[in-house]
mmCIF file of C-alpha atoms in Angstrom:
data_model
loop_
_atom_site.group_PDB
_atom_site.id
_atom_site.type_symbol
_atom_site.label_atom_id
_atom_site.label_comp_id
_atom_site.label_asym_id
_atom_site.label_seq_id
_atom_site.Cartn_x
_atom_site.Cartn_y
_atom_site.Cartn_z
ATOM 1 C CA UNK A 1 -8.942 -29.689 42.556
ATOM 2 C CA UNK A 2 -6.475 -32.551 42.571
ATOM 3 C CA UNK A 3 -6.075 -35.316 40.064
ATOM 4 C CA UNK A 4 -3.793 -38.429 39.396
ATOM 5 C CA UNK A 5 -3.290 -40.277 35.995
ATOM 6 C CA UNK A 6 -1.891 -43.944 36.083
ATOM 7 C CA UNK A 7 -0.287 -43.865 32.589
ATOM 8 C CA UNK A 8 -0.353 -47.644 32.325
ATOM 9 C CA UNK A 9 -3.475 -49.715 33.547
ATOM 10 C CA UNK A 10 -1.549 -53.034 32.949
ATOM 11 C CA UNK A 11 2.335 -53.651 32.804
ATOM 12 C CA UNK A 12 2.741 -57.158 32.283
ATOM 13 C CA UNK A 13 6.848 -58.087 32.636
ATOM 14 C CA UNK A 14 9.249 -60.815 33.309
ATOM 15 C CA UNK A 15 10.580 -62.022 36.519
ATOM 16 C CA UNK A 16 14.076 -59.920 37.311
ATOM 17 C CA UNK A 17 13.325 -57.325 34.728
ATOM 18 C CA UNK A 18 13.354 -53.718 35.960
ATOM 19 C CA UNK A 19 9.941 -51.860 35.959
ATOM 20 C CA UNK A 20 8.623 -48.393 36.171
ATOM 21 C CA UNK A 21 5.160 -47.991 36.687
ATOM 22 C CA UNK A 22 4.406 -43.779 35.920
ATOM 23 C CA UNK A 23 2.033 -41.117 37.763
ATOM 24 C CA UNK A 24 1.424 -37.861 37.045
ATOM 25 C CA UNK A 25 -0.742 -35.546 39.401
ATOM 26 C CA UNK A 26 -1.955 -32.314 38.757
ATOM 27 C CA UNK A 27 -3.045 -29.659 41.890
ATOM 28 C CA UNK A 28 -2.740 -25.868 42.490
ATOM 29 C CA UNK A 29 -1.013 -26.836 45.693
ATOM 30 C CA UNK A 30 1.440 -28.139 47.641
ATOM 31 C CA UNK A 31 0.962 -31.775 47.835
ATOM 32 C CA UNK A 32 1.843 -35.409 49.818
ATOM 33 C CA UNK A 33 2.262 -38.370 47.551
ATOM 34 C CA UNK A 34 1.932 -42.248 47.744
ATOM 35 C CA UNK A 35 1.911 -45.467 46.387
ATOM 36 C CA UNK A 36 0.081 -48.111 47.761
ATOM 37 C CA UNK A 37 0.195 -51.766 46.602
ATOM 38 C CA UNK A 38 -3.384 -54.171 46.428
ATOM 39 C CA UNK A 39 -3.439 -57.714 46.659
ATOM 40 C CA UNK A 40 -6.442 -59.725 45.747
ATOM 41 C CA UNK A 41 -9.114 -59.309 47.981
ATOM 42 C CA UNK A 42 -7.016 -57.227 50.548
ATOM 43 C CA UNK A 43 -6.913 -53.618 51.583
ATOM 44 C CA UNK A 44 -4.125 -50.990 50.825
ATOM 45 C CA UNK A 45 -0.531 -50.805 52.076
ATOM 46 C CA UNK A 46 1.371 -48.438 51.612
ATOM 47 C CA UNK A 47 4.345 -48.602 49.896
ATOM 48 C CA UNK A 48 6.189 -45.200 50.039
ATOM 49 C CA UNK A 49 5.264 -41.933 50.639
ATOM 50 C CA UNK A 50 6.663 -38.145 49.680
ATOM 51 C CA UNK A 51 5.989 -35.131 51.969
ATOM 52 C CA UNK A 52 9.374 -32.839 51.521
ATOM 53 C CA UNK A 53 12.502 -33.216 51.282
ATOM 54 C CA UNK A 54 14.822 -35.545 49.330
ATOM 55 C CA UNK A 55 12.958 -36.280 45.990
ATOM 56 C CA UNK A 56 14.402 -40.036 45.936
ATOM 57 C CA UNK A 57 12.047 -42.003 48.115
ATOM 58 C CA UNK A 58 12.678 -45.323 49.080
ATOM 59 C CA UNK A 59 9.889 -47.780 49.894
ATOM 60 C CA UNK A 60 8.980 -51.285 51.102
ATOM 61 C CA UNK A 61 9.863 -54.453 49.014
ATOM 62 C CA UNK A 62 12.518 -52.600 46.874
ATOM 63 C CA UNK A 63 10.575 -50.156 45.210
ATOM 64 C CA UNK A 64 11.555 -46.146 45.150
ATOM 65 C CA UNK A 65 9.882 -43.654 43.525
ATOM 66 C CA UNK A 66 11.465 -39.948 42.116
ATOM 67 C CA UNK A 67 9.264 -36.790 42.601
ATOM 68 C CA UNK A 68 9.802 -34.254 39.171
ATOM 69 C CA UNK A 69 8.090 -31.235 40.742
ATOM 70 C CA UNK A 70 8.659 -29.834 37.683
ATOM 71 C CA UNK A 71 6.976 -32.905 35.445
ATOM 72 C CA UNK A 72 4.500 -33.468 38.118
ATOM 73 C CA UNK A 73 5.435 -37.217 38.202
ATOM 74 C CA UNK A 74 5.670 -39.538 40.991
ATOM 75 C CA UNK A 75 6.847 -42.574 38.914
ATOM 76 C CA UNK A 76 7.384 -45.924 40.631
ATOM 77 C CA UNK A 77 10.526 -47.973 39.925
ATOM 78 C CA UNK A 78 12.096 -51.501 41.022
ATOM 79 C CA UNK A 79 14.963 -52.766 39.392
ATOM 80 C CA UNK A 80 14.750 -56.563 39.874
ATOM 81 C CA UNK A 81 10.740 -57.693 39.789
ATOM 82 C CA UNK A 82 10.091 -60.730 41.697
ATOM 83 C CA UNK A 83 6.688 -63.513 40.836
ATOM 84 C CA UNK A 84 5.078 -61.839 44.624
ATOM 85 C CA UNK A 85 5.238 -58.158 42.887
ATOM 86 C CA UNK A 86 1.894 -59.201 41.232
ATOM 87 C CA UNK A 87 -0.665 -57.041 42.397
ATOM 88 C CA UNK A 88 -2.301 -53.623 41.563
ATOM 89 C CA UNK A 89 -0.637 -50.565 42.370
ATOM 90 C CA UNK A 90 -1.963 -47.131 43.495
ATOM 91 C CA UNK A 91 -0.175 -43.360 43.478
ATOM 92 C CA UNK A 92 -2.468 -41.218 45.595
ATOM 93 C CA UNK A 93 -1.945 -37.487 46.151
ATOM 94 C CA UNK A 94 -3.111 -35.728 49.219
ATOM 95 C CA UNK A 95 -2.588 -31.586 49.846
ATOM 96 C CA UNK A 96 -0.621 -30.877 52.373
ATOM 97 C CA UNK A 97 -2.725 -30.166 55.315
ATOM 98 C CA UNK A 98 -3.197 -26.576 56.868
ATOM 99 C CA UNK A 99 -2.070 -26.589 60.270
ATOM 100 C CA UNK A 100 -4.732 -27.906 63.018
ATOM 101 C CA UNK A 101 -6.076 -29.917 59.949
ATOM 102 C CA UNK A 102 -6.162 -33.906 59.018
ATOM 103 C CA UNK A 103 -4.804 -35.514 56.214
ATOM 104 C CA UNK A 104 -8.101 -34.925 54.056
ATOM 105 C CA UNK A 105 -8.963 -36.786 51.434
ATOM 106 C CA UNK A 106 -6.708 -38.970 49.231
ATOM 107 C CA UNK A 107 -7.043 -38.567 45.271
ATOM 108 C CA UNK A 108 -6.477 -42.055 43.658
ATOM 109 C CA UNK A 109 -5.101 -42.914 40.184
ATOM 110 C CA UNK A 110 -6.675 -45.706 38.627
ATOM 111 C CA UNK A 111 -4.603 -48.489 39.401
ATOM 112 C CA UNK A 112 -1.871 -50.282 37.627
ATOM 113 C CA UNK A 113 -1.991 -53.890 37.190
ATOM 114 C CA UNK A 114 1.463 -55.156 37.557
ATOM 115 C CA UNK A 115 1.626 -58.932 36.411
ATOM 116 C CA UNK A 116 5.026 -60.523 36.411
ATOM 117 C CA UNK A 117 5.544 -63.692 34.649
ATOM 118 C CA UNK A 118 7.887 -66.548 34.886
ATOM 119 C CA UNK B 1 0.016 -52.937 67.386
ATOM 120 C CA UNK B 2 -3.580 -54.080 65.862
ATOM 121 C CA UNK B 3 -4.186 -52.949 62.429
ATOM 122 C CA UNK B 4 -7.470 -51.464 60.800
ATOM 123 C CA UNK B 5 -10.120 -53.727 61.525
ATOM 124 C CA UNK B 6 -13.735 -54.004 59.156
ATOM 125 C CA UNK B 7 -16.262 -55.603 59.886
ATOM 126 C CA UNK B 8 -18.089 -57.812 58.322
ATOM 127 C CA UNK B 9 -15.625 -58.941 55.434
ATOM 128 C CA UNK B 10 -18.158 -59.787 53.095
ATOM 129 C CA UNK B 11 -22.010 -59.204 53.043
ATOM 130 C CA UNK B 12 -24.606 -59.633 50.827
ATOM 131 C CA UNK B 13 -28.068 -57.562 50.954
ATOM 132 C CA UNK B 14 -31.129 -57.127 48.934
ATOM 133 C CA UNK B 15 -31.860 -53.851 46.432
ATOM 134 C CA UNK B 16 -33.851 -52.044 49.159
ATOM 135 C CA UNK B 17 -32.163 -53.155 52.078
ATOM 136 C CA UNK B 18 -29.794 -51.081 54.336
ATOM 137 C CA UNK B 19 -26.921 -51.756 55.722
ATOM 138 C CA UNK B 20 -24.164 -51.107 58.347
ATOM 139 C CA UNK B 21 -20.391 -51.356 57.907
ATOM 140 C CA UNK B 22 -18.057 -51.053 60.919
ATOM 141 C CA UNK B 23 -14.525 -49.857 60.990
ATOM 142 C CA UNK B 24 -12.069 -49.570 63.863
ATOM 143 C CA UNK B 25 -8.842 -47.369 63.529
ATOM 144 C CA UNK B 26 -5.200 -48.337 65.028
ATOM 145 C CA UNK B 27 -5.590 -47.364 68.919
ATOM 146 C CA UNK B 28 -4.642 -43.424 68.905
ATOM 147 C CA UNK B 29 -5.669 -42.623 65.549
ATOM 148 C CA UNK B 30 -9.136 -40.155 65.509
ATOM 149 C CA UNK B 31 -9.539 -39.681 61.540
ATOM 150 C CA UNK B 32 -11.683 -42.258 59.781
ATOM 151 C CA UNK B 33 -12.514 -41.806 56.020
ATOM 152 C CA UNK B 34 -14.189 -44.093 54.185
ATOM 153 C CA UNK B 35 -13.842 -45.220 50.444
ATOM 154 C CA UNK B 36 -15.402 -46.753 47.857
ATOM 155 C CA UNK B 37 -13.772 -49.082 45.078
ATOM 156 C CA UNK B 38 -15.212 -50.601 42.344
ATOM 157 C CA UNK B 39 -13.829 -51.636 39.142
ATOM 158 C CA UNK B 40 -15.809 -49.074 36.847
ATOM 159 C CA UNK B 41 -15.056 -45.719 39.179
ATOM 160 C CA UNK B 42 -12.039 -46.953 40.755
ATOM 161 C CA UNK B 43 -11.733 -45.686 44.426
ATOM 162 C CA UNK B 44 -13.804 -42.251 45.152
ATOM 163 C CA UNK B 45 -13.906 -40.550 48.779
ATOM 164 C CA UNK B 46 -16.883 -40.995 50.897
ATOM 165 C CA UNK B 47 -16.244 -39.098 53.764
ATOM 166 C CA UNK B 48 -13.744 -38.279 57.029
ATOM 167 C CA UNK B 49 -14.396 -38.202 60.283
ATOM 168 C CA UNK B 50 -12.285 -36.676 62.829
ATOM 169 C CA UNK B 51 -13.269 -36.342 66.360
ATOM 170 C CA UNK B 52 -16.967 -37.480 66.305
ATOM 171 C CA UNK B 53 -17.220 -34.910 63.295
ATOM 172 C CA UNK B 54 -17.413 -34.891 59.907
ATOM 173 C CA UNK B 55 -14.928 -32.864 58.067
ATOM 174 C CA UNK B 56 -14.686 -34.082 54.508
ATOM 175 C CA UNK B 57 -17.407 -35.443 52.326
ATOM 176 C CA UNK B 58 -17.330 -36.895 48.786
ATOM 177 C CA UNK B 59 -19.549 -36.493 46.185
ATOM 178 C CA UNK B 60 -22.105 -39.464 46.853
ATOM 179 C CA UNK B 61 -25.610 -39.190 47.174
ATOM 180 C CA UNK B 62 -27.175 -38.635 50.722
ATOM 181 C CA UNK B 63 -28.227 -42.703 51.294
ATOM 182 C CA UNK B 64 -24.651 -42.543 52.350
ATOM 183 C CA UNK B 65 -23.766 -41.413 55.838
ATOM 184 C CA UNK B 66 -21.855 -42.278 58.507
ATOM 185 C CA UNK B 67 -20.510 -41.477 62.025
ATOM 186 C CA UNK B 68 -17.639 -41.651 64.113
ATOM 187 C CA UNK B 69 -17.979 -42.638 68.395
ATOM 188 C CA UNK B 70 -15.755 -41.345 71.175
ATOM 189 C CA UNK B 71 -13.546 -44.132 70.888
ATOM 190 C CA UNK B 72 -12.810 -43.218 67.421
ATOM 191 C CA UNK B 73 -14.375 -46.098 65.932
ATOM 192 C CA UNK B 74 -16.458 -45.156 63.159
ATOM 193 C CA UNK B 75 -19.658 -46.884 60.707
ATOM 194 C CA UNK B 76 -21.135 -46.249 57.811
ATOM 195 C CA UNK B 77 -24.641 -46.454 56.289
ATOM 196 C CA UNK B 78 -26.739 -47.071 53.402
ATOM 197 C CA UNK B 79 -29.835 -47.155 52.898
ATOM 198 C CA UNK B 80 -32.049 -48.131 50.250
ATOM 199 C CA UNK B 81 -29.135 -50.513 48.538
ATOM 200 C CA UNK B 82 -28.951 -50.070 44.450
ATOM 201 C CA UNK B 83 -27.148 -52.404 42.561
ATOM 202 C CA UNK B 84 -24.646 -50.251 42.122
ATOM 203 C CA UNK B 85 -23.625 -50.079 45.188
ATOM 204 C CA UNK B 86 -22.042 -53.234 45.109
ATOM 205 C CA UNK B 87 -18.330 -52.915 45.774
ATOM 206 C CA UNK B 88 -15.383 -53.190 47.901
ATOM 207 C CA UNK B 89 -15.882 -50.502 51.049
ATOM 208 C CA UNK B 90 -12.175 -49.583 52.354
ATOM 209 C CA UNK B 91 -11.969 -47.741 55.868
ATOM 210 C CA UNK B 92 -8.162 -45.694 56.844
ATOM 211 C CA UNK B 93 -7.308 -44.645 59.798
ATOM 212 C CA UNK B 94 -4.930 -41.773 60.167
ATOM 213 C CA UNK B 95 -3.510 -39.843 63.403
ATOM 214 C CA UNK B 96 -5.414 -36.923 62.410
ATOM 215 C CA UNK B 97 -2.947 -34.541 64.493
ATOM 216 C CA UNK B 98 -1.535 -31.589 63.016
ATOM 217 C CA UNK B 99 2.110 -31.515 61.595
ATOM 218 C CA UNK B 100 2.074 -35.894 62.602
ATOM 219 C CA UNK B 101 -1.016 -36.788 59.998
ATOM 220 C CA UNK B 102 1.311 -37.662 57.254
ATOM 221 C CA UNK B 103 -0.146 -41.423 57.022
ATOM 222 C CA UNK B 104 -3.540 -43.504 56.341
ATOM 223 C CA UNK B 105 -3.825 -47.371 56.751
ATOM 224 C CA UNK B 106 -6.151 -49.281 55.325
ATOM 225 C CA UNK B 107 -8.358 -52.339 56.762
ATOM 226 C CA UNK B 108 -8.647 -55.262 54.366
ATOM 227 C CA UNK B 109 -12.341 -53.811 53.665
ATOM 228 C CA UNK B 110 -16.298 -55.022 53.346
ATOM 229 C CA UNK B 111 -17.147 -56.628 50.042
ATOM 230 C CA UNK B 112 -21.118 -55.838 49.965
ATOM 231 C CA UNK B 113 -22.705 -57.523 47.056
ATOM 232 C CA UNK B 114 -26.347 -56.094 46.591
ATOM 233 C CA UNK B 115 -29.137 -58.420 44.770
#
């Protein structure tokens, strides 16, 4: 079984302040990982995702995230918030599907509610 | 390219009722899943659909179902609303091909608000 814990469920900060918003995931396997960003009343986009490889990912808008196999952590980070970064923010993990398989389900964190004020 | 595309946006039914939510995928993706979000459970799983079949399932009682047509497009059902089945219903589409399924969009979702 998979799991993801949002550490934070609201990080409220100031306009061109850095921010970090953490994830940890826990699974017996190996695994894909994501963030996805909400606005009000919208669906999911996806931010940036981790499958292999490098462990710095860079995403839309600025944002990057590290992968710490060894914390199992995906933490979020932008160095320079901007007013427009308000929204919630998703990691999801996903195993890494079995050849001739699909992606599966996605495991969801709770949600971070990033709120950046003037 | 079109995106995800749900249908209706928002809907509002009666405890008792049932109802029908419609979801169709970016043109070339066959995987479907469905999800539920609401603010007390967060988003859980419903269920995936790849090729007219379904090949994951969440852990929701049996009032939910769904299916998925040969053009990929895909619905789900419920029946016999509850209250608690108010919430927002988010459909992704993913390529759902070996070694390229590395990616699910979202549609902006179905609010359903059951009275």
């Amino acid at each position: 079984a998979q799991s993801v814990t949002q550490l934070d469920s609201q990080v409220p900060v100031f306009e061109e302040a850095p921010v970090e918003l953490r994830c940890n995931y826990s699974s017996s396997v190996s695994v894909y990982l994501f963030w996805y960003v909400q606005y009000p009343n919208q669906g999911l986009q996806l931010l940036l995702k981790y499958l292999s490889g490098s462990t710095l990912v860079k995403g839309i808008n600025g944002f990057e995230a590290e992968f710490n196999k060894s914390q199992t952590s995906f933490h979020l980070r932008k160095p320079s918030v901007h007013i427009s970064d308000t929204a919630e923010y998703f990691c999801a993990v996903s195993s890494q599907p079995d050849r001739g398989s699909t992606l599966g389900r996605l495991y969801f964190g709770r949600g971070t509610q990033l709120t950046v004020w003037p | 390219k079109a995106g995800v595309t749900q249908t209706p946006r928002y809907l509002i039914k009666t405890r008792g009722q049932q109802v029908t939510l419609s979801c169709s995928p970016i043109s070339g993706h066959r995987s479907v899943s469905w999800y539920q979000q609401t603010p007390g459970q967060g988003l859980q799983f419903l269920f995936e659909y790849f090729s007219e079949t379904q090949r994951n399932k969440g852990n929701f009682p049996g009032r939910f179902s769904g299916r998925q047509f040969s053009n990929s497009r895909s619905e789900m059902n419920v029946s016999t609303l509850e209250l608690g089945d108010s919430a927002l219903y988010l459909c992704a589409s993913s390529l759902g091909q070996p070694s390229m399924n590395t990616e699910a969009f979202f549609g902006q979702g179905t609010r359903l608000t059951v009275v």
